[in-house]
C-alpha cells in the first residue's frame, strides 16, 4: 500500500506545488523515486509539469532506472507496453557494472587480455539494456601485456565491416571468414618499424565470443572511430 506521505507529496505533485526527488530533477535522465516508508516506486513522466505516476511492475522499473528508451503507457500507473518481455532476459554471462563510452582493454587473471564493450546477442534478441561484457582477446604478445592500459581501440567488429574494403580479403585469409569478430589495437608506447617510417605499434586480434544459454552467442558490437588513430599517432609524435 502506498503511504499517505508519498501519495500526497509525489502523487499530487504538479508545477505549482512540485515534488522534488532527492538530488533534484535530473536532466536527460529518467527521474524516479522510491519511498522509504512504503516502498512505492514512482516515475516522473512529465518533468515540466512535475507529474509522477506509480510503477507497479519490476520490468518497467528496470527500464526506467537503466534509462532505456521504451514505449510506455503513462498516467497514475506507468507501465511499459507489452512486447518487451522477451528482450528483458538477462544473460548468464557476467555483465560489467561500469559502462565505458569507448571500447577498453584490460588484463584479467592468467594473463588474458580482455576487451570491454557492448554485446550483441544471437537468436534475434536485442541487448535492450546495452549490457557490456569482457571478451577475451586471442594471441596477444607478452610484452604488450605489461602496458596493456596504453592500448586504444579504433575498431571493433566483424571482418565484413572493416572500414578498408581492400584489406578484408587478407583478413579473411588470416582469421578464417568474414564473420569473425576482431579488434584493432594501437599503442603509442611501443614503436614499430614500418620500413620507410616508424610509428605506434598496431595490430588486429581475434575476439573470443561468449556462448550464453539465455541470449545465444554474444559478440562485441560494431565500433569505429578514426579519430582514435589520429590521437595515437599524435601521441606517438609527441613522444619522439
Ligand atoms: Zn510512501
Coordinates of N, CA and C and ligand atoms in Angstrom, one line a residue:
X1 N 0.8 -1.2 0.0 CA 0.0 0.0 0.0 C 0.9 1.3 0.0
X2 N 0.4 2.2 -0.8 CA 1.2 3.5 -0.8 C 0.8 4.3 0.4
X3 N 1.9 4.8 1.1 CA 1.7 5.6 2.3 C 1.1 7.0 2.0
X4 N 0.5 7.6 3.0 CA -0.1 8.8 2.8 C 0.9 9.9 2.4
X5 N 2.1 9.8 3.0 CA 3.1 10.8 2.7 C 3.4 10.9 1.2
X6 N 3.8 9.8 0.6 CA 4.1 9.8 -0.8 C 2.9 10.0 -1.7
X7 N 1.8 9.5 -1.3 CA 0.6 9.7 -2.1 C 0.3 11.2 -2.2
X8 N 0.4 11.9 -1.1 CA 0.2 13.3 -1.1 C 1.3 14.1 -1.8
X9 N 2.5 13.8 -1.4 CA 3.6 14.6 -2.0 C 3.9 14.3 -3.4
X10 N 4.1 13.0 -3.7 CA 4.5 12.6 -5.0 C 3.3 12.5 -6.0
X11 N 2.3 11.8 -5.5 CA 1.2 11.5 -6.4 C 0.4 12.8 -6.8
X12 N 0.4 13.8 -5.9 CA -0.3 15.0 -6.1 C 0.6 16.2 -6.6
X13 N 1.8 15.8 -7.0 CA 2.8 16.8 -7.4 C 2.3 17.5 -8.7
X14 N 2.4 18.8 -8.8 CA 2.2 19.5 -10.1 C 3.1 20.7 -10.1
X15 N 3.1 21.4 -11.2 CA 4.0 22.5 -11.4 C 4.1 23.5 -10.2
X16 N 2.9 23.9 -9.7 CA 2.9 25.0 -8.7 C 3.3 24.4 -7.3
X17 N 3.1 23.1 -7.1 CA 3.5 22.5 -5.9 C 4.2 21.2 -6.1
X18 N 5.4 21.3 -6.7 CA 6.1 20.1 -7.2 C 6.8 19.3 -6.1
X19 N 6.9 18.0 -6.4 CA 7.7 17.2 -5.5 C 9.1 17.1 -6.0
X20 N 10.1 17.4 -5.2 CA 11.5 17.3 -5.6 C 12.1 16.0 -5.1
X21 N 12.6 15.2 -6.0 CA 13.2 13.9 -5.6 C 14.6 14.3 -5.0
X22 N 15.1 13.4 -4.1 CA 16.4 13.7 -3.5 C 17.5 13.9 -4.6
X23 N 18.2 15.0 -4.5 CA 19.2 15.4 -5.5 C 18.6 16.2 -6.6
X24 N 17.3 16.5 -6.6 CA 16.6 17.3 -7.6 C 16.3 16.6 -8.9
X25 N 15.8 17.3 -9.8 CA 15.4 16.7 -11.1 C 16.7 16.5 -12.0
X26 N 16.8 15.3 -12.6 CA 18.0 15.1 -13.4 C 17.6 15.5 -14.9
X27 N 18.6 16.0 -15.6 CA 18.4 16.4 -17.0 C 18.7 15.2 -17.9
X28 N 17.8 15.0 -18.9 CA 18.0 13.9 -19.9 C 18.2 12.5 -19.3
X29 N 17.7 12.4 -18.1 CA 17.6 11.0 -17.5 C 16.3 10.8 -16.9
X30 N 15.9 9.6 -16.7 CA 14.6 9.3 -16.0 C 14.7 9.7 -14.6
X31 N 13.7 10.4 -14.2 CA 13.5 10.8 -12.7 C 12.6 9.7 -12.1
X32 N 13.2 9.1 -11.1 CA 12.5 8.0 -10.4 C 12.6 8.3 -8.9
X33 N 11.7 7.7 -8.1 CA 11.8 7.9 -6.7 C 11.2 6.6 -6.0
X34 N 11.8 6.2 -5.0 CA 11.3 5.0 -4.2 C 11.1 5.5 -2.8
X35 N 9.9 5.3 -2.3 CA 9.5 5.8 -1.0 C 10.2 4.9 0.1
X36 N 10.8 5.6 1.0 CA 11.5 4.8 2.1 C 10.5 4.2 3.1
X37 N 9.3 4.9 3.2 CA 8.3 4.4 4.1 C 7.6 3.2 3.6
X38 N 7.0 3.3 2.4 CA 6.2 2.2 1.9 C 6.8 1.4 0.8
X39 N 7.9 1.9 0.2 CA 8.5 1.2 -0.9 C 7.8 1.4 -2.2
X40 N 6.9 2.3 -2.3 CA 6.2 2.6 -3.6 C 7.2 3.2 -4.5
X41 N 7.2 2.7 -5.8 CA 8.1 3.2 -6.8 C 7.3 4.3 -7.7
X42 N 8.0 5.3 -8.0 CA 7.4 6.4 -8.8 C 8.3 6.8 -10.0
X43 N 7.6 7.3 -11.0 CA 8.3 7.8 -12.2 C 7.7 9.1 -12.6
X44 N 8.6 10.1 -12.8 CA 8.2 11.4 -13.3 C 8.0 11.3 -14.8
X45 N 6.8 11.2 -15.3 CA 6.6 11.1 -16.7 C 6.5 12.5 -17.4
X46 N 6.4 13.5 -16.6 CA 6.4 14.9 -17.2 C 7.2 15.8 -16.3
X47 N 8.4 16.1 -16.6 CA 9.2 16.8 -15.7 C 9.0 18.3 -15.8
X48 N 8.3 18.7 -16.9 CA 8.0 20.2 -17.0 C 6.8 20.5 -16.0
X49 N 5.9 19.6 -15.9 CA 4.7 19.9 -15.0 C 4.9 19.1 -13.7
X50 N 6.0 18.4 -13.6 CA 6.3 17.7 -12.3 C 5.2 16.6 -12.0
X51 N 4.9 15.9 -13.0 CA 3.8 14.9 -12.8 C 4.4 13.5 -12.6
X52 N 4.0 12.8 -11.6 CA 4.5 11.5 -11.3 C 3.4 10.4 -11.3
X53 N 3.8 9.2 -11.8 CA 2.9 8.1 -11.7 C 3.6 6.9 -11.0
X54 N 2.8 6.0 -10.6 CA 3.3 4.8 -9.8 C 3.8 3.8 -10.8
X55 N 4.8 3.1 -10.4 CA 5.4 2.0 -11.2 C 5.1 0.7 -10.3
X56 N 4.4 -0.2 -10.9 CA 3.9 -1.4 -10.1 C 4.7 -2.7 -10.5
X57 N 5.3 -2.6 -11.7 CA 6.0 -3.9 -12.1 C 7.5 -3.7 -12.2
X58 N 8.2 -4.8 -12.0 CA 9.7 -4.8 -12.0 C 10.3 -4.5 -13.3
X59 N 9.7 -5.0 -14.4 CA 10.2 -4.8 -15.8 C 10.3 -3.3 -16.1
X60 N 9.2 -2.6 -15.9 CA 9.1 -1.2 -16.2 C 10.2 -0.4 -15.3
X61 N 10.2 -0.8 -14.1 CA 11.2 -0.2 -13.2 C 12.6 -0.4 -13.7
X62 N 12.9 -1.6 -14.1 CA 14.3 -1.9 -14.6 C 14.6 -1.0 -15.9
X63 N 13.7 -0.9 -16.7 CA 13.9 0.0 -17.9 C 14.1 1.4 -17.4
X64 N 13.3 1.9 -16.5 CA 13.4 3.3 -16.1 C 14.8 3.6 -15.4
X65 N 15.2 2.8 -14.5 CA 16.4 3.1 -13.7 C 17.6 2.9 -14.6
X66 N 17.5 2.1 -15.7 CA 18.6 2.0 -16.6 C 18.6 3.0 -17.8
X67 N 17.6 3.9 -17.7 CA 17.5 4.9 -18.8 C 17.3 4.4 -20.2
X68 N 16.5 3.3 -20.3 CA 16.3 2.7 -21.6 C 15.1 3.3 -22.2
X69 N 15.2 3.7 -23.5 CA 14.0 4.3 -24.2 C 13.1 3.2 -24.6
X70 N 11.9 3.1 -24.0 CA 10.9 2.1 -24.4 C 9.6 2.8 -24.4
X71 N 8.6 2.2 -25.1 CA 7.3 2.8 -25.2 C 6.6 2.5 -23.9
X72 N 6.0 3.5 -23.3 CA 5.3 3.3 -22.0 C 3.9 3.9 -22.1
X73 N 3.0 3.3 -21.3 CA 1.7 3.9 -21.1 C 1.9 4.7 -19.8
X74 N 1.5 6.0 -19.8 CA 1.8 6.8 -18.6 C 0.5 7.3 -18.0
X75 N 0.6 7.8 -16.8 CA -0.6 8.2 -16.1 C -0.5 7.8 -14.6
X76 N -1.6 7.6 -13.9 CA -1.5 7.2 -12.5 C -0.6 6.0 -12.3
X77 N -0.7 5.1 -13.2 CA 0.2 3.9 -13.3 C 1.0 4.0 -14.6
X78 N 2.3 3.9 -14.4 CA 3.2 3.9 -15.6 C 3.7 2.5 -15.9
X79 N 3.5 2.0 -17.1 CA 4.0 0.6 -17.4 C 4.4 0.5 -18.8
X80 N 5.4 -0.3 -19.1 CA 5.9 -0.5 -20.4 C 4.9 -1.2 -21.2
X81 N 4.8 -0.9 -22.5 CA 3.7 -1.6 -23.3 C 4.2 -3.0 -23.5
X82 N 3.2 -3.9 -23.8 CA 3.6 -5.4 -24.0 C 4.5 -5.6 -25.2
X83 N 5.4 -6.6 -25.1 CA 6.2 -6.9 -26.2 C 7.7 -6.9 -25.8
X84 N 8.0 -6.2 -24.7 CA 9.4 -6.1 -24.3 C 9.9 -7.2 -23.5
X85 N 9.0 -8.0 -23.0 CA 9.4 -9.1 -22.0 C 10.5 -10.0 -22.6
X86 N 10.3 -10.4 -23.8 CA 11.3 -11.4 -24.4 C 12.7 -10.8 -24.5
X87 N 12.8 -9.5 -24.6 CA 14.1 -8.9 -24.7 C 14.7 -8.5 -23.4
X88 N 13.9 -8.7 -22.3 CA 14.4 -8.3 -21.0 C 15.1 -9.5 -20.3
X89 N 15.3 -10.6 -21.0 CA 16.0 -11.7 -20.4 C 17.5 -11.4 -20.1
X90 N 18.0 -11.6 -19.0 CA 19.4 -11.3 -18.7 C 20.3 -12.5 -19.1
X91 N 21.5 -12.1 -19.6 CA 22.4 -13.2 -19.9 C 23.0 -13.8 -18.7
X92 N 23.5 -15.1 -18.8 CA 24.1 -15.8 -17.7 C 25.5 -15.2 -17.5
X93 N 26.1 -14.8 -18.6 CA 27.5 -14.2 -18.5 C 27.5 -12.9 -17.6
X94 N 28.6 -12.8 -17.0 CA 28.7 -11.6 -16.1 C 28.7 -10.3 -16.9
X95 N 27.9 -9.4 -16.4 CA 27.8 -8.1 -17.1 C 28.7 -7.1 -16.4
X96 N 29.3 -6.2 -17.1 CA 30.2 -5.2 -16.5 C 29.3 -4.2 -15.7
X97 N 29.7 -3.9 -14.5 CA 28.9 -3.0 -13.7 C 29.1 -1.5 -14.1
X98 N 30.4 -1.2 -14.6 CA 30.7 0.1 -15.0 C 30.8 0.1 -16.5
X99 N 30.0 1.0 -17.1 CA 29.9 1.1 -18.6 C 31.0 2.0 -19.1
X100 N 31.6 1.7 -20.3 CA 32.6 2.6 -20.9 C 32.0 3.2 -22.1
X101 N 32.5 4.4 -22.5 CA 32.0 5.1 -23.7 C 32.7 4.7 -24.9
X102 N 34.0 4.2 -24.8 CA 34.8 3.6 -25.8 C 35.2 2.2 -25.5
X103 N 35.4 1.4 -26.4 CA 35.9 0.0 -26.1 C 37.2 0.1 -25.3
X104 N 37.4 -0.7 -24.3 CA 38.5 -0.7 -23.4 C 39.2 -2.0 -23.3
X105 N 40.5 -2.0 -23.1 CA 41.3 -3.2 -23.0 C 41.8 -3.3 -21.5
X106 N 41.8 -4.5 -21.0 CA 42.3 -4.7 -19.6 C 42.9 -6.1 -19.5
X107 N 43.6 -6.3 -18.4 CA 44.3 -7.6 -18.2 C 43.5 -8.3 -17.1
X108 N 43.2 -9.5 -17.4 CA 42.5 -10.3 -16.3 C 43.5 -11.2 -15.7
X109 N 43.0 -12.2 -14.9 CA 43.8 -13.2 -14.3 C 44.4 -14.1 -15.4
X110 N 45.4 -14.8 -15.1 CA 46.0 -15.8 -16.0 C 46.5 -15.1 -17.3
X111 N 46.9 -13.8 -17.2 CA 47.4 -13.1 -18.3 C 46.6 -13.2 -19.5
X112 N 45.3 -13.0 -19.4 CA 44.5 -12.9 -20.6 C 44.0 -11.5 -20.7
X113 N 44.1 -11.0 -21.9 CA 43.6 -9.6 -22.2 C 42.2 -9.6 -22.5
X114 N 41.5 -8.6 -22.1 CA 40.0 -8.6 -22.3 C 39.6 -7.2 -23.0
X115 N 38.6 -7.4 -23.8 CA 38.0 -6.2 -24.4 C 36.7 -6.0 -23.8
X116 N 36.5 -4.8 -23.2 CA 35.1 -4.5 -22.7 C 34.4 -3.7 -23.7
X117 N 33.2 -4.2 -24.1 CA 32.4 -3.5 -25.0 C 30.9 -4.0 -24.9
X118 N 30.0 -3.2 -25.5 CA 28.6 -3.6 -25.6 C 28.4 -4.9 -26.4
X119 N 27.6 -5.8 -25.9 CA 27.4 -7.0 -26.6 C 26.2 -7.0 -27.5
X120 N 26.3 -7.8 -28.6 CA 25.2 -8.1 -29.4 C 24.8 -9.5 -29.2
X121 N 23.5 -9.8 -29.1 CA 23.0 -11.1 -28.8 C 22.7 -11.9 -30.1
X122 N 22.7 -13.2 -30.0 CA 22.2 -14.1 -31.0 C 20.7 -14.3 -31.0
X123 N 20.2 -15.2 -31.8 CA 18.8 -15.6 -31.8 C 17.8 -14.5 -31.9
X124 N 18.3 -13.4 -32.6 CA 17.4 -12.2 -32.8 C 17.0 -11.5 -31.6
X125 N 17.7 -11.7 -30.5 CA 17.4 -11.0 -29.3 C 18.1 -9.6 -29.3
X126 N 17.5 -8.6 -28.7 CA 18.1 -7.3 -28.5 C 18.7 -7.2 -27.2
X127 N 19.9 -6.6 -27.2 CA 20.5 -6.3 -25.9 C 20.0 -4.9 -25.4
X128 N 18.8 -4.9 -25.0 CA 18.0 -3.7 -24.8 C 18.6 -2.9 -23.6
X129 N 19.3 -3.5 -22.7 CA 19.9 -2.8 -21.6 C 21.3 -2.3 -21.9
X130 N 21.7 -2.6 -23.2 CA 23.1 -2.2 -23.6 C 24.1 -2.7 -22.7
X131 N 24.0 -4.0 -22.2 CA 24.9 -4.6 -21.3 C 26.3 -4.7 -22.0
X132 N 27.3 -4.4 -21.2 CA 28.7 -4.6 -21.7 C 29.3 -5.8 -21.1
X133 N 30.2 -6.4 -21.8 CA 30.9 -7.7 -21.4 C 32.4 -7.6 -21.6
X134 N 33.1 -8.5 -21.0 CA 34.5 -8.7 -21.2 C 34.8 -9.9 -22.1
X135 N 35.3 -9.5 -23.3 CA 35.6 -10.6 -24.3 C 37.1 -10.9 -24.3
X136 N 37.5 -12.1 -24.2 CA 38.9 -12.4 -24.2 C 39.4 -12.1 -25.6
X137 N 40.7 -11.6 -25.7 CA 41.3 -11.3 -26.9 C 42.4 -12.4 -27.2
X138 N 42.4 -12.9 -28.4 CA 43.4 -14.0 -28.7 C 44.7 -13.5 -29.0
X139 N 45.7 -14.3 -28.7 CA 47.1 -14.1 -29.1 C 47.7 -12.7 -29.0
X140 N 47.8 -12.3 -27.8 CA 48.5 -11.0 -27.5 C 49.9 -11.3 -27.0
X141 N 50.9 -10.7 -27.6 CA 52.3 -10.9 -27.2 C 52.5 -10.5 -25.7
X142 N 53.3 -11.2 -25.0 CA 53.5 -10.9 -23.6 C 54.0 -9.5 -23.3
X143 N 54.9 -9.0 -24.2 CA 55.5 -7.7 -24.0 C 54.4 -6.6 -24.0
X144 N 53.3 -6.9 -24.7 CA 52.2 -5.9 -24.7 C 51.4 -5.9 -23.4
X145 N 51.4 -7.0 -22.8 CA 50.6 -7.2 -21.6 C 51.0 -6.3 -20.5
X146 N 52.3 -6.0 -20.4 CA 52.9 -5.2 -19.4 C 52.3 -3.7 -19.4
X147 N 52.0 -3.3 -20.6 CA 51.5 -1.9 -20.7 C 50.1 -2.0 -21.4
X148 N 49.3 -2.9 -21.0 CA 48.0 -3.1 -21.7 C 47.1 -1.9 -21.6
X149 N 47.3 -1.1 -20.6 CA 46.4 0.1 -20.4 C 46.7 1.2 -21.4
X150 N 47.9 1.1 -22.1 CA 48.2 2.1 -23.1 C 47.5 1.9 -24.5
X151 N 46.9 0.7 -24.6 CA 46.3 0.4 -25.9 C 44.9 1.1 -26.1
X152 N 44.8 1.6 -27.3 CA 43.5 2.2 -27.7 C 42.8 1.4 -28.7
X153 N 41.5 1.5 -28.9 CA 40.8 0.7 -29.8 C 40.0 1.5 -30.8
X154 N 40.6 1.6 -32.1 CA 39.8 2.4 -33.1 C 38.7 1.6 -33.7
X155 N 38.8 0.2 -33.7 CA 37.8 -0.6 -34.4 C 37.5 -1.9 -33.6
X156 N 36.2 -2.2 -33.5 CA 35.8 -3.5 -33.1 C 34.6 -3.9 -34.0
X157 N 34.6 -5.1 -34.4 CA 33.5 -5.6 -35.3 C 33.9 -6.8 -36.1
X158 N 33.0 -7.2 -37.0 CA 33.3 -8.3 -37.8 C 34.1 -7.9 -39.0
X159 N 34.8 -8.9 -39.6 CA 35.7 -8.5 -40.7 C 35.0 -7.9 -41.9
X160 N 33.7 -8.3 -42.1 CA 32.9 -7.8 -43.2 C 32.6 -6.3 -43.0
X161 N 32.8 -5.8 -41.8 CA 32.5 -4.4 -41.5 C 33.8 -3.6 -41.4
X162 N 35.0 -4.2 -41.7 CA 36.2 -3.5 -41.6 C 36.2 -2.3 -42.5
X163 N 36.6 -1.1 -42.1 CA 36.4 0.1 -42.9 C 37.1 0.1 -44.3
X164 N 38.3 -0.5 -44.4 CA 39.0 -0.6 -45.7 C 38.7 -1.9 -46.4
X165 N 37.8 -1.7 -47.4 CA 37.3 -2.9 -48.1 C 38.4 -3.7 -48.8
X166 N 39.5 -3.0 -49.2 CA 40.6 -3.6 -49.9 C 41.4 -4.6 -49.0
X167 N 41.3 -4.4 -47.7 CA 42.0 -5.2 -46.8 C 41.3 -6.4 -46.3
X168 N 40.0 -6.5 -46.6 CA 39.2 -7.5 -46.0 C 39.6 -8.9 -46.4
X169 N 39.9 -9.1 -47.7 CA 40.3 -10.4 -48.2 C 41.5 -11.0 -47.5
X170 N 42.5 -10.1 -47.2 CA 43.7 -10.6 -46.5 C 43.3 -11.0 -45.1
X171 N 42.4 -10.2 -44.5 CA 42.0 -10.6 -43.1 C 41.2 -11.9 -43.1
X172 N 40.4 -12.1 -44.1 CA 39.7 -13.4 -44.1 C 40.6 -14.5 -44.2
X173 N 41.7 -14.4 -45.0 CA 42.7 -15.4 -45.1 C 43.4 -15.7 -43.8
X174 N 43.6 -14.6 -43.0 CA 44.3 -14.8 -41.7 C 43.4 -15.4 -40.7
X175 N 42.1 -14.9 -40.6 CA 41.3 -15.2 -39.5 C 40.2 -16.3 -39.8
X176 N 40.0 -16.6 -41.1 CA 39.1 -17.7 -41.4 C 37.9 -17.3 -42.3
X177 N 37.1 -16.4 -41.7 CA 35.9 -15.9 -42.5 C 35.5 -14.6 -42.1
X178 N 34.6 -13.9 -42.9 CA 34.3 -12.5 -42.7 C 33.3 -12.3 -41.5
X179 N 32.9 -13.5 -40.9 CA 32.0 -13.4 -39.7 C 32.8 -13.2 -38.4
X180 N 34.1 -13.4 -38.5 CA 34.9 -13.4 -37.3 C 34.9 -11.9 -36.7
X181 N 34.9 -11.9 -35.4 CA 35.0 -10.6 -34.8 C 36.4 -10.3 -34.4
X182 N 36.8 -9.1 -34.7 CA 38.2 -8.7 -34.4 C 38.3 -7.3 -33.8
X183 N 39.4 -7.1 -33.2 CA 39.7 -5.8 -32.5 C 41.0 -5.2 -33.1
X184 N 41.0 -3.9 -33.4 CA 42.2 -3.2 -33.9 C 42.8 -2.5 -32.7
X185 N 44.0 -2.7 -32.4 CA 44.7 -2.2 -31.2 C 45.8 -1.3 -31.6
X186 N 46.0 -0.2 -30.9 CA 47.2 0.7 -31.1 C 47.7 1.2 -29.8
X187 N 49.0 1.3 -29.8 CA 49.7 1.9 -28.6 C 50.8 2.8 -29.0
X188 N 50.8 4.0 -28.5 CA 51.9 4.9 -28.7 C 53.1 4.6 -27.8
X189 N 53.0 3.7 -26.9 CA 54.1 3.3 -26.0 C 55.1 2.4 -26.7
X190 N 54.6 1.7 -27.8 CA 55.5 0.8 -28.5 C 55.8 1.3 -29.9
X191 N 57.0 1.2 -30.3 CA 57.4 1.6 -31.7 C 57.5 0.5 -32.6
X192 N 56.9 0.7 -33.8 CA 57.0 -0.3 -34.8 C 57.7 0.3 -36.1
X193 N 58.6 -0.5 -36.7 CA 59.3 0.0 -37.9 C 58.5 -0.5 -39.1
X194 N 57.9 0.5 -39.8 CA 57.1 0.3 -41.0 C 57.9 0.3 -42.3
X195 N 59.3 0.3 -42.1 CA 60.1 0.3 -43.3 C 60.6 1.7 -43.7
X196 N 59.6 2.5 -44.2 CA 60.0 3.9 -44.6 C 59.9 4.8 -43.4
X197 N 59.2 4.4 -42.4 CA 59.0 5.2 -41.2 C 58.7 4.4 -40.0
X198 N 58.8 5.0 -38.8 CA 58.4 4.3 -37.6 C 57.1 4.9 -37.1
X199 N 56.3 4.1 -36.4 CA 55.0 4.6 -35.9 C 54.6 3.8 -34.7
X200 N 53.5 4.1 -34.1 CA 53.0 3.4 -33.0 C 52.6 1.9 -33.4
X201 N 52.9 1.0 -32.5 CA 52.5 -0.4 -32.8 C 51.0 -0.5 -33.0
X202 N 50.6 -1.3 -34.0 CA 49.2 -1.6 -34.2 C 49.0 -3.0 -34.7
X203 N 47.9 -3.6 -34.3 CA 47.7 -5.0 -34.9 C 46.2 -5.3 -34.7
X204 N 45.8 -6.4 -35.4 CA 44.4 -6.8 -35.3 C 44.4 -8.2 -34.6
X205 N 43.5 -8.4 -33.6 CA 43.4 -9.7 -33.0 C 42.0 -10.2 -33.0
X206 N 41.9 -11.5 -33.0 CA 40.5 -12.0 -32.9 C 39.9 -11.9 -31.5
X207 N 38.6 -11.7 -31.5 CA 37.9 -11.6 -30.2 C 37.2 -12.9 -30.0
X208 N 37.2 -13.4 -28.8 CA 36.5 -14.7 -28.5 C 35.1 -14.3 -28.1
X209 N 34.1 -15.0 -28.8 CA 32.7 -14.7 -28.5 C 32.3 -15.5 -27.3
X210 N 31.2 -15.1 -26.7 CA 30.7 -15.7 -25.4 C 29.4 -16.5 -25.7
X211 N 29.5 -17.8 -25.5 CA 28.3 -18.6 -25.7 C 27.4 -18.5 -24.4
X212 N 26.2 -18.1 -24.6 CA 25.3 -17.8 -23.4 C 24.0 -18.6 -23.6
X213 N 23.7 -19.4 -22.6 CA 22.5 -20.2 -22.7 C 21.2 -19.4 -22.7
X214 N 21.2 -18.2 -22.3 CA 20.0 -17.3 -22.3 C 19.8 -16.5 -23.5
X215 N 20.9 -15.9 -24.0 CA 20.8 -14.9 -25.1 C 21.5 -15.3 -26.3
X216 N 22.0 -16.6 -26.3 CA 22.7 -17.0 -27.5 C 24.2 -16.5 -27.5
X217 N 24.8 -16.5 -28.7 CA 26.1 -16.1 -28.8 C 26.3 -14.6 -28.7
X218 N 27.1 -14.2 -27.8 CA 27.3 -12.7 -27.6 C 28.6 -12.3 -28.3
X219 N 28.5 -11.3 -29.2 CA 29.7 -10.8 -29.8 C 29.7 -9.3 -29.6
X220 N 30.9 -8.7 -29.6 CA 31.0 -7.2 -29.4 C 30.4 -6.5 -30.5
X221 N 29.7 -5.4 -30.2 CA 29.0 -4.6 -31.2 C 30.0 -3.8 -32.0
X222 N 29.6 -3.3 -33.2 CA 30.4 -2.5 -34.1 C 30.8 -1.2 -33.5
X223 N 32.1 -0.9 -33.6 CA 32.6 0.4 -33.2 C 33.7 0.8 -34.2
X224 N 33.7 2.1 -34.6 CA 34.8 2.6 -35.4 C 34.9 4.1 -35.2
X225 N 36.2 4.5 -34.9 CA 36.4 5.9 -34.7 C 37.8 6.2 -35.2
X226 N 37.9 6.9 -36.4 CA 39.2 7.1 -37.0 C 40.0 8.2 -36.2
X227 N 39.3 8.9 -35.4 CA 39.9 9.9 -34.5 C 40.9 9.2 -33.5
X228 N 40.6 8.0 -33.1 CA 41.4 7.3 -32.2 C 42.8 7.1 -32.8
X229 N 42.8 6.8 -34.1 CA 44.0 6.6 -34.9 C 44.9 7.8 -34.9
X230 N 44.2 8.9 -35.2 CA 44.9 10.2 -35.2 C 45.4 10.6 -33.8
X231 N 44.7 10.3 -32.8 CA 45.1 10.6 -31.5 C 46.3 9.8 -31.1
X232 N 46.4 8.5 -31.4 CA 47.5 7.7 -31.0 C 48.7 8.2 -31.8
X233 N 48.5 8.5 -33.1 CA 49.6 9.0 -33.9 C 50.2 10.3 -33.4
X234 N 49.3 11.1 -33.0 CA 49.7 12.4 -32.4 C 50.5 12.2 -31.1
X235 N 50.0 11.3 -30.3 CA 50.7 11.0 -29.0 C 52.1 10.4 -29.3
X236 N 52.2 9.6 -30.3 CA 53.5 9.0 -30.7 C 54.5 10.0 -31.1
X237 N 54.0 11.0 -32.0 CA 54.9 12.0 -32.4 C 55.4 12.9 -31.3
X238 N 54.5 13.2 -30.4 CA 54.8 14.0 -29.2 C 55.8 13.4 -28.3
X239 N 56.0 12.0 -28.4 CA 56.9 11.3 -27.5 C 58.3 11.3 -28.1
X240 N 58.4 11.4 -29.4 CA 59.7 11.3 -30.1 C 60.6 12.4 -29.8
Ligands
LIG1 ZN1 5.3 6.0 0.6

